[in-house]
PDB file of C-alpha atoms in Angstrom:
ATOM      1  CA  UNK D   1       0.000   0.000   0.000  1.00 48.00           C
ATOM      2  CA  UNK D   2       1.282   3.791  -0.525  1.00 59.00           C
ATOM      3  CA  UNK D   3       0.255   4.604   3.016  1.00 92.00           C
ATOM      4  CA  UNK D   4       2.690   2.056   4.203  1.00 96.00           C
ATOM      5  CA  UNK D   5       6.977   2.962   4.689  1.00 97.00           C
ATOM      6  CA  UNK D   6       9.453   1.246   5.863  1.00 98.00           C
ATOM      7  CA  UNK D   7      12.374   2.662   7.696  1.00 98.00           C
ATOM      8  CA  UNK D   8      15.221   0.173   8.032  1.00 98.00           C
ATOM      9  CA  UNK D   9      18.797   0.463  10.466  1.00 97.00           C
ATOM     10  CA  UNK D  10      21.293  -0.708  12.650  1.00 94.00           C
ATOM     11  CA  UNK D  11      19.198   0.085  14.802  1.00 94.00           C
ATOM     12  CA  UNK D  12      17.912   2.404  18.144  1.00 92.00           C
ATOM     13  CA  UNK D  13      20.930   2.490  20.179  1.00 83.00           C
ATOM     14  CA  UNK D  14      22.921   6.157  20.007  1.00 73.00           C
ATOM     15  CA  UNK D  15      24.149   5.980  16.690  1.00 78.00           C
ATOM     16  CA  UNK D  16      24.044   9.407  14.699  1.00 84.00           C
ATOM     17  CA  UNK D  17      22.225   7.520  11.559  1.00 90.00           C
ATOM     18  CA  UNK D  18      20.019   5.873  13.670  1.00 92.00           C
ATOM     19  CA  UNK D  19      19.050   8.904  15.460  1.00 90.00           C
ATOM     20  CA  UNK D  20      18.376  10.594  12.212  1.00 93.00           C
ATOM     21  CA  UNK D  21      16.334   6.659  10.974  1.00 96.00           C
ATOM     22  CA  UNK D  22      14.051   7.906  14.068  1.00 95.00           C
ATOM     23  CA  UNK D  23      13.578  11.340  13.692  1.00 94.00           C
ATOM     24  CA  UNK D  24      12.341  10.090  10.198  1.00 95.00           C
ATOM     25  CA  UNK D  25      10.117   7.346  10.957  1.00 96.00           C
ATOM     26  CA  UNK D  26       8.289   9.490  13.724  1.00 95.00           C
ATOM     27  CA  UNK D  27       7.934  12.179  11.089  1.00 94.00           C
ATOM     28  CA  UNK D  28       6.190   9.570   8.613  1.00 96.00           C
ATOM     29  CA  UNK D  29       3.710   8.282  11.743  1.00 96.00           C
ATOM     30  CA  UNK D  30       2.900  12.319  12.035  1.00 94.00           C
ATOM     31  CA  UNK D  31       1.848  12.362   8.427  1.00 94.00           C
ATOM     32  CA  UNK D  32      -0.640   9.438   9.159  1.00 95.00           C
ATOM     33  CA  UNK D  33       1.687   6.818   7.338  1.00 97.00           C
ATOM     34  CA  UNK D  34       1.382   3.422   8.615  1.00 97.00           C
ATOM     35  CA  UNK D  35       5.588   2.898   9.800  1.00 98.00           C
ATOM     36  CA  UNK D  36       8.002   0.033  10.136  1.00 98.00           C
ATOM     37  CA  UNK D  37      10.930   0.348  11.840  1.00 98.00           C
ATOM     38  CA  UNK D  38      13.312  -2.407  11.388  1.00 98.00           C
ATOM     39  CA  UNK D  39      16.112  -2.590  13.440  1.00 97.00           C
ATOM     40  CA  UNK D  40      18.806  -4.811  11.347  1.00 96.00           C
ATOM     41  CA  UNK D  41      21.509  -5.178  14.154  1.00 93.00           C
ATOM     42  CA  UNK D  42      20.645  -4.249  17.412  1.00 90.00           C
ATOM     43  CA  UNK D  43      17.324  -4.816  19.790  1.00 90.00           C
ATOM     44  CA  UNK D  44      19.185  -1.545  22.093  1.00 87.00           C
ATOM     45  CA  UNK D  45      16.601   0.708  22.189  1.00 88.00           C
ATOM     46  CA  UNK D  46      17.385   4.452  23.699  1.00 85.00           C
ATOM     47  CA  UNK D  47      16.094   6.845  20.832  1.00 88.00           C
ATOM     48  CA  UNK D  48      12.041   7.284  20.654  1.00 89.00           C
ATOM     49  CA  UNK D  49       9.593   5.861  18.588  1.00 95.00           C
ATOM     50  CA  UNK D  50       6.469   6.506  18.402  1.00 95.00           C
ATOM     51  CA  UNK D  51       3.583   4.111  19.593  1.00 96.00           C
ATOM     52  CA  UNK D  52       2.079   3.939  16.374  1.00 97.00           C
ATOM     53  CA  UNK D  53       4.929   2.332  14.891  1.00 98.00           C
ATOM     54  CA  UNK D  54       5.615  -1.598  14.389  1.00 98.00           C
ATOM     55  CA  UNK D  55       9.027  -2.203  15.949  1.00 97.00           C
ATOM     56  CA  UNK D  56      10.930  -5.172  14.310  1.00 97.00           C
ATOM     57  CA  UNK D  57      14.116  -6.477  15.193  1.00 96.00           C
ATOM     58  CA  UNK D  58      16.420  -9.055  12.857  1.00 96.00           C
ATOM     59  CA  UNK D  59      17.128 -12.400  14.716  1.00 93.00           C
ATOM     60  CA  UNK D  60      19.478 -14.583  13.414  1.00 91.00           C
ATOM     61  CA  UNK D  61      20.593 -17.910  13.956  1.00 89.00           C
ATOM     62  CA  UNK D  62      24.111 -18.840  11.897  1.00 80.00           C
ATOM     63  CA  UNK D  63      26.967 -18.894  13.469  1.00 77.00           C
ATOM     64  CA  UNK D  64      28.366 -16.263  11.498  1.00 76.00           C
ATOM     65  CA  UNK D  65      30.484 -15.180   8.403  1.00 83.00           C
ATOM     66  CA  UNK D  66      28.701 -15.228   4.854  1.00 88.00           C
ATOM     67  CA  UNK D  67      25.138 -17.702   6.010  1.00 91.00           C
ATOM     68  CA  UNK D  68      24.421 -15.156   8.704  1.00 91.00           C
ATOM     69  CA  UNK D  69      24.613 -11.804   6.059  1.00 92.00           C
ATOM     70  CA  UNK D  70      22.109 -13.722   3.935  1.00 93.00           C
ATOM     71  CA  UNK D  71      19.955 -14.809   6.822  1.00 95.00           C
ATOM     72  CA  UNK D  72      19.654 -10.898   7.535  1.00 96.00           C
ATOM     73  CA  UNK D  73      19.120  -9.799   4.177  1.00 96.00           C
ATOM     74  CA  UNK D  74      16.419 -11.942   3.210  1.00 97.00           C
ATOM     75  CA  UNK D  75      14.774 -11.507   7.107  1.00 97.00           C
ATOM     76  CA  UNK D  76      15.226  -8.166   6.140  1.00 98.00           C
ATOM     77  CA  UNK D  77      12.940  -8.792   3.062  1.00 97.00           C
ATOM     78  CA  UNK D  78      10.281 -10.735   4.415  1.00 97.00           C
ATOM     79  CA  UNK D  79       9.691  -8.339   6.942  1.00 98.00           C
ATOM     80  CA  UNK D  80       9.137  -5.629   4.818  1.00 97.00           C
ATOM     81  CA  UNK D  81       7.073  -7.650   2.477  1.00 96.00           C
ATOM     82  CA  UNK D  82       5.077  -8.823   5.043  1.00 96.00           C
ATOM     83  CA  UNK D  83       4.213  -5.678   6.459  1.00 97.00           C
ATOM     84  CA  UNK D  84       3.090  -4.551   2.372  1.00 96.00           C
ATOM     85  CA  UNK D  85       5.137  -1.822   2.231  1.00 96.00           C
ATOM     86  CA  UNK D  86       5.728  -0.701  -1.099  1.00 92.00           C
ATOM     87  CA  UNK D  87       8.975   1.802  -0.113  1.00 96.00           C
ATOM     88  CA  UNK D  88      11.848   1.400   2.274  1.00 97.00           C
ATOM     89  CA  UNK D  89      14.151   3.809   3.675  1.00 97.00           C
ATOM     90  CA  UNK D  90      17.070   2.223   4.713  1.00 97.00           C
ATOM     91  CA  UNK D  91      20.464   3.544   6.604  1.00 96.00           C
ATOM     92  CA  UNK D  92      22.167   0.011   5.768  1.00 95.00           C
ATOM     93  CA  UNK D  93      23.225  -0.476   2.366  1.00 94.00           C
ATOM     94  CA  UNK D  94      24.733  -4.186   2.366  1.00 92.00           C
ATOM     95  CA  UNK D  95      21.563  -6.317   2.852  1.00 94.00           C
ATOM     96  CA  UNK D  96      19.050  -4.780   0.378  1.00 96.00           C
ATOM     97  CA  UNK D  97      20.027  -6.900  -2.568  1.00 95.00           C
ATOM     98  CA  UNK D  98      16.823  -9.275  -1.789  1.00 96.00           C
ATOM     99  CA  UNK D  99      14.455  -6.709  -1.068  1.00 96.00           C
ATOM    100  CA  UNK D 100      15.559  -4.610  -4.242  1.00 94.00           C
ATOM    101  CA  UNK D 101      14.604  -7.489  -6.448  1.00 94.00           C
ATOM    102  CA  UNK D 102      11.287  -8.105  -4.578  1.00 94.00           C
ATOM    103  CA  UNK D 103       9.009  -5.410  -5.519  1.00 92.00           C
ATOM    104  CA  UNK D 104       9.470  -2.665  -2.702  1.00 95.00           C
ATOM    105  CA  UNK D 105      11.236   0.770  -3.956  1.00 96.00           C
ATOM    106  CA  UNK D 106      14.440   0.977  -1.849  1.00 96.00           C
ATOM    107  CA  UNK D 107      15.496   4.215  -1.298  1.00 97.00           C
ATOM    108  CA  UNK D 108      19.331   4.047   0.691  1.00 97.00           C
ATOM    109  CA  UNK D 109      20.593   7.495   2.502  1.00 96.00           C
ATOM    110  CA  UNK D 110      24.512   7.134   3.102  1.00 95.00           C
ATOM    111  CA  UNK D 111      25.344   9.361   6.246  1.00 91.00           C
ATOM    112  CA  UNK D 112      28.919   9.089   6.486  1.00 87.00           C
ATOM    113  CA  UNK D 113      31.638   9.413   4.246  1.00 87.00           C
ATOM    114  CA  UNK D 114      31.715   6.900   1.608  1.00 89.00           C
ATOM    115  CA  UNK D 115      35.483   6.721   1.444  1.00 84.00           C
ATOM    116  CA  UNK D 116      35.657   5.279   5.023  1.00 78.00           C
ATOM    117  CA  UNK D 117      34.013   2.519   4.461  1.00 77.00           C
ATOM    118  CA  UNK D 118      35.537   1.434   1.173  1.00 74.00           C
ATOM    119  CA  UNK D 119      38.445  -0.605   2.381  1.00 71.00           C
ATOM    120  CA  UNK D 120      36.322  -3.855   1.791  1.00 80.00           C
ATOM    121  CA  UNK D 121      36.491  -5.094  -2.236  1.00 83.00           C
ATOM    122  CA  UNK D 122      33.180  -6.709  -1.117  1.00 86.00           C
ATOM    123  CA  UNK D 123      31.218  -4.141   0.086  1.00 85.00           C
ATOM    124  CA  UNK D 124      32.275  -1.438  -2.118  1.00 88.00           C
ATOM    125  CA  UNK D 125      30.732  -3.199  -5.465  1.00 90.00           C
ATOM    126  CA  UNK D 126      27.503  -4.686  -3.066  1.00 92.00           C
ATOM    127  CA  UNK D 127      26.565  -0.777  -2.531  1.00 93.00           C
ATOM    128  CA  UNK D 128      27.704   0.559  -6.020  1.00 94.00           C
ATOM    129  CA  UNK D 129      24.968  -2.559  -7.125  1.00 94.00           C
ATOM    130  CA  UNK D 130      22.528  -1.371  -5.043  1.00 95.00           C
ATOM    131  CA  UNK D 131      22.756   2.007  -5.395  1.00 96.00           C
ATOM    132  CA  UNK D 132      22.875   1.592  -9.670  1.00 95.00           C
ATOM    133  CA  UNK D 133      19.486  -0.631  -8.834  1.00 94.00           C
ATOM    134  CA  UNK D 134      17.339   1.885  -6.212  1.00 95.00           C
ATOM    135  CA  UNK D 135      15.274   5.023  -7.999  1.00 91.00           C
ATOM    136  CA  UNK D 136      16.761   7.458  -5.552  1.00 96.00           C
ATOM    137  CA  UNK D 137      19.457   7.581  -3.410  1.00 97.00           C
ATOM    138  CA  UNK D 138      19.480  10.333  -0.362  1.00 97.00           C
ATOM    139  CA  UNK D 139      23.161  11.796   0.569  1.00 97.00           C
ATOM    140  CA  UNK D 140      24.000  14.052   3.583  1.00 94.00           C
ATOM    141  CA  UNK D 141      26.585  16.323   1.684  1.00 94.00           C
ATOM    142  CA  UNK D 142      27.477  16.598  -2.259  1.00 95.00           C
ATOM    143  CA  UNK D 143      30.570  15.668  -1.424  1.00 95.00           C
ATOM    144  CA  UNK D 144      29.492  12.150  -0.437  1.00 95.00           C
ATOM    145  CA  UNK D 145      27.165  12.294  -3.688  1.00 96.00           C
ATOM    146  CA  UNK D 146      30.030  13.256  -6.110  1.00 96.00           C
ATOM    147  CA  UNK D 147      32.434  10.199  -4.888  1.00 95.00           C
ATOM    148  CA  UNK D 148      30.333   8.146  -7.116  1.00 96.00           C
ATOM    149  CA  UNK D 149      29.737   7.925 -10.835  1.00 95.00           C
ATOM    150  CA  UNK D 150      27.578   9.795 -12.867  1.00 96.00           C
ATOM    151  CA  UNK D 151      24.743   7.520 -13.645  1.00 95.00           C
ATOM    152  CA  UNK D 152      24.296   7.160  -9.689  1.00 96.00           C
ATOM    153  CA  UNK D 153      25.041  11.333  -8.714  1.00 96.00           C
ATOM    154  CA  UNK D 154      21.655  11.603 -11.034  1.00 96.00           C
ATOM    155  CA  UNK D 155      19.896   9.821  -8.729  1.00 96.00           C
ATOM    156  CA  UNK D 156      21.338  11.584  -5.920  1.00 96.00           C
ATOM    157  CA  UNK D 157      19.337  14.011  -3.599  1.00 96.00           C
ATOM    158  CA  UNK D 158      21.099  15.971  -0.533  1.00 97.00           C
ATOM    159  CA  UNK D 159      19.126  16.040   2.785  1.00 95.00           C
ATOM    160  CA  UNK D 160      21.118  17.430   5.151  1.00 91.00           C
ATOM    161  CA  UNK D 161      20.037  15.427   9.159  1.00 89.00           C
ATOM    162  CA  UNK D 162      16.482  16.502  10.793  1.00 87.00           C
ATOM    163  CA  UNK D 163      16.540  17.620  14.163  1.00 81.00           C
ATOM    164  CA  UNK D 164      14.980  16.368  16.717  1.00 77.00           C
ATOM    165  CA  UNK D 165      11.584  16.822  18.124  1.00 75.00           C
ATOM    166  CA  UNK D 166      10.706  19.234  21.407  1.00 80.00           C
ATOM    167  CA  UNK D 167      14.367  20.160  21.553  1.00 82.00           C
ATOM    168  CA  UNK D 168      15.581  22.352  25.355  1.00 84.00           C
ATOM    169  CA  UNK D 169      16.442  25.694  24.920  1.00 83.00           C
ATOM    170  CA  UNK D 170      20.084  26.955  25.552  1.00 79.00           C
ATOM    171  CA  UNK D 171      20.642  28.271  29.152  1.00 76.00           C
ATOM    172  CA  UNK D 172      22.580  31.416  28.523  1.00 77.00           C
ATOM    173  CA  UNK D 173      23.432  32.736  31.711  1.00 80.00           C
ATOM    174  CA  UNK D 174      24.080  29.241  32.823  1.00 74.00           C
ATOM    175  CA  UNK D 175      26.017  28.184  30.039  1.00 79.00           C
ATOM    176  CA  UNK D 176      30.356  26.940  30.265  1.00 85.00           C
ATOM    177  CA  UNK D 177      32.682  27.780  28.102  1.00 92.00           C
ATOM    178  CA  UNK D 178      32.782  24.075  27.121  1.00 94.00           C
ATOM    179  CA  UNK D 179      33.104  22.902  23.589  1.00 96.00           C
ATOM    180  CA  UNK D 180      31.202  19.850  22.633  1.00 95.00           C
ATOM    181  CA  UNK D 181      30.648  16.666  20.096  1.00 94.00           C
ATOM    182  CA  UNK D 182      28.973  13.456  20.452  1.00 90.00           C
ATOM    183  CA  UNK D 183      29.623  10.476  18.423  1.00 86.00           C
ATOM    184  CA  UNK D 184      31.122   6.675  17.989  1.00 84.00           C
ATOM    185  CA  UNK D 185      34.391   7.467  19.219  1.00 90.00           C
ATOM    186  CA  UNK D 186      35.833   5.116  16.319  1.00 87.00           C
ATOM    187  CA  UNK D 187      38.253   5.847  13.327  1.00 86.00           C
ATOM    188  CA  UNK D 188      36.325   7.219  11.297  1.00 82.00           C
ATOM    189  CA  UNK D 189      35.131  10.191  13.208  1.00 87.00           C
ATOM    190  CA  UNK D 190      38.933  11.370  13.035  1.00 90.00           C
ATOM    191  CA  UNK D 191      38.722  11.983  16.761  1.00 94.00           C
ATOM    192  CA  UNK D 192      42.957  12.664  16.856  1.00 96.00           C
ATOM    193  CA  UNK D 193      42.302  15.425  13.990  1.00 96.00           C
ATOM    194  CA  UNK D 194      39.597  17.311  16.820  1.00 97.00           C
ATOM    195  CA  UNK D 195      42.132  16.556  19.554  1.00 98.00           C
ATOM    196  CA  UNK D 196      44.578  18.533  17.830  1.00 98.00           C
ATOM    197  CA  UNK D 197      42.451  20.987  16.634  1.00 98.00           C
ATOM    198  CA  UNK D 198      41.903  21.712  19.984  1.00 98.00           C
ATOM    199  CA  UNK D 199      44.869  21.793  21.511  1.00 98.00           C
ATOM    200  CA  UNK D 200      46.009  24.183  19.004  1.00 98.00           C
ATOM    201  CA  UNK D 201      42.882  26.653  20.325  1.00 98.00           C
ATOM    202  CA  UNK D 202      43.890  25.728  23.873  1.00 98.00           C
ATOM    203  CA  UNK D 203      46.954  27.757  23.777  1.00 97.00           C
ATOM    204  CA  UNK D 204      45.264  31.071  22.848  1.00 98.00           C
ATOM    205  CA  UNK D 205      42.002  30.419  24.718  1.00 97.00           C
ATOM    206  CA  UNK D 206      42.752  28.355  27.967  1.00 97.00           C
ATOM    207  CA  UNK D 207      39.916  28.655  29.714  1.00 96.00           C
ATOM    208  CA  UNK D 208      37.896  26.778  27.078  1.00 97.00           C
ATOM    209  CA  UNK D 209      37.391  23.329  27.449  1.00 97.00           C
ATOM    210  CA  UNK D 210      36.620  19.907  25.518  1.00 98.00           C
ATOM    211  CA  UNK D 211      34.195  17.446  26.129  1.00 97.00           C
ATOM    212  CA  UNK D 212      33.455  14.149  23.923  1.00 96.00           C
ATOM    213  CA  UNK D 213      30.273  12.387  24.529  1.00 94.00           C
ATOM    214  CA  UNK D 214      29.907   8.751  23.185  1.00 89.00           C
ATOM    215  CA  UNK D 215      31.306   4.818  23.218  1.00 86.00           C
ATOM    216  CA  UNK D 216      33.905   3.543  21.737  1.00 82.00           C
ATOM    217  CA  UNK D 217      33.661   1.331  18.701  1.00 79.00           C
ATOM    218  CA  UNK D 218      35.826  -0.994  18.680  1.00 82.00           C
ATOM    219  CA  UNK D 219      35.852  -1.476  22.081  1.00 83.00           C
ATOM    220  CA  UNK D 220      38.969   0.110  23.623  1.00 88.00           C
ATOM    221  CA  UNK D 221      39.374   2.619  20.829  1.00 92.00           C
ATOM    222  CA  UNK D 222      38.048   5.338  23.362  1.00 92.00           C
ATOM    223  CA  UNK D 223      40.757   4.171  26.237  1.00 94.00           C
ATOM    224  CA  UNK D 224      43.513   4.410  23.187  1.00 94.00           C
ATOM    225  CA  UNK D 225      42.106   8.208  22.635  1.00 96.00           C
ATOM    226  CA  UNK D 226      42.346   9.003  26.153  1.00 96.00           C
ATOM    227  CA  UNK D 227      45.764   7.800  25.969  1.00 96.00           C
ATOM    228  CA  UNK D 228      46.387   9.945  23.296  1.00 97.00           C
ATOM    229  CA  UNK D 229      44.905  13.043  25.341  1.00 97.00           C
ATOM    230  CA  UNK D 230      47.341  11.672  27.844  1.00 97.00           C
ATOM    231  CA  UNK D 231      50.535  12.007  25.643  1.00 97.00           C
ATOM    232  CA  UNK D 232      49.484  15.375  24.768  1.00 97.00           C
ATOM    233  CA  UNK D 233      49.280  16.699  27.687  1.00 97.00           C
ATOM    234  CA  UNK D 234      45.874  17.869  27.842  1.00 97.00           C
ATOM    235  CA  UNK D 235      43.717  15.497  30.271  1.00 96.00           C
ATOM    236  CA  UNK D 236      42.895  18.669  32.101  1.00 95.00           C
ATOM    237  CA  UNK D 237      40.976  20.287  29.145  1.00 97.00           C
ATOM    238  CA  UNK D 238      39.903  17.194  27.263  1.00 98.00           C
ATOM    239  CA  UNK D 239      37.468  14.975  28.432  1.00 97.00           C
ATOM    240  CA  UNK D 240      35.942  11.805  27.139  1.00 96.00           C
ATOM    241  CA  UNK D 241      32.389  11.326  29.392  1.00 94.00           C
ATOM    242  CA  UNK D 242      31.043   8.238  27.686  1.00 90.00           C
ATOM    243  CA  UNK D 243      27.743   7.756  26.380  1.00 86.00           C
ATOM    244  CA  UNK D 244      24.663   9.653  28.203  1.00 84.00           C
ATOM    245  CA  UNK D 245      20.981   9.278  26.886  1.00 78.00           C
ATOM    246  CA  UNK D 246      19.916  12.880  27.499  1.00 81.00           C
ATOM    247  CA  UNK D 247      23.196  14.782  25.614  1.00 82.00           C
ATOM    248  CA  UNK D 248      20.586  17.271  24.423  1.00 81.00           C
ATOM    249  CA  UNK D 249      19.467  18.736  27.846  1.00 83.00           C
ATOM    250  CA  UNK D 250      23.513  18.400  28.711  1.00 85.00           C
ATOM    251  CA  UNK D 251      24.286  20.425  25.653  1.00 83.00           C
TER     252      UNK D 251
END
């Protein structure tokens, strides 16, 4: 049915796509669209939904390796099928091959930069054949859009991230002079690059500070960061404060 979207990813657990897969699939339940959210990866649940919504989560039961990727994928399929959706959103790019060829108008979004996560031979041509094989294909910056060919770039449309919902308002007489990100403290949010950054501000403006909100992924990547703040010398004015549900009222 047209009233009926799918919104597929990782899942609900403090990841910046999958806060951006929920801001999205409560938007859609606003406009009276009947909403499934599949949740590929992970059953955490800390980001909102609303009731109206059908929650799904991807079980599977292979060990691991190649039979477990095409357990998801076509789990991933049947769900959406099932529910009669005729278009799905997804934030995952690796698993749509079954559901592409099964009727329902996949639309990907890529929220990260595409050349971080083109190490794998694999994976690169799996999303270049999924992306050549969806209508549309959503991009956060035209950067991201123009690291691909030209027969996909036409397909490409930039929509920058949504905010979220009922945000607080800034406290400005009881705000810190505190500078602040939140993210997967992992590679490829170049977390040594902000480090430095910073440092370099520290010396003209010392009474600013630094604080990074978020887990590490993989784990121990944040402890190796620290250490890095460490060898720097700047513990003081750096701090890593792990992941916190409510970073919005913090911020």
């Amino acid at each position: 049915m047209k009233d009926k979207i799918a919104i597929i990813a990782h899942g609900l657990s403090g990841g910046g796509a999958e806060r951006v897969a929920s801001i999205v699939a409560n938007y859609f339940a606003d406009l009276n669209y009947q909403v499934l959210f599949v949740a590929a990866y992970s059953e955490k649940r800390e980001y909102e939904l609303d009731p109206r919504i059908r929650y799904a989560a991807v079980k599977t039961n292979s060990s691991g390796g190649m039979m477990r990727f095409i357990e998801r994928s076509f789990s991933i399929r049947n769900m959406v099928r099932e529910f009669g959706a005729e278009i799905a959103f997804s934030f995952i790019t690796n698993e749509l091959i079954p559901l592409e060829f099964s009727g329902v108008e996949v639309i990907p979004s890529l929220r990260i930069d595409p050349k971080s996560t083109d190490s794998s031979f694999i994976r690169r041509h799996i999303r270049r054949f999924v992306y050549h094989h969806a209508k549309n294909v959503i991009f956060q910056t035209e950067d991201a859009k123009n690291y691909f060919d030209g027969s996909i770039r036409k397909k490409g449309v930039i929509i920058g991230n949504p905010l979220k919902r009922h945000l607080p308002v800034w406290d400005e007489e009881g705000h810190r002079k505190i500078f602040m990100t939140a993210c997967r403290i992992t590679k490829q949010k170049n977390i040594p690059m902000l480090i430095n950054a910073f440092i370099r501000f520290h010396q003209d403006y010392p009474d600013y500070g630094l604080e990074i909100y978020g887990d590490g992924e993989p784990a121990g990547y944040k402890e190796k960061m620290e250490g890095y703040v460490a060898e720097k010398g700047a513990a003081g004015y750096i701090v890593f404060k792990g992941h916190l549900p409510d970073i919005h009222n913090i911020m």
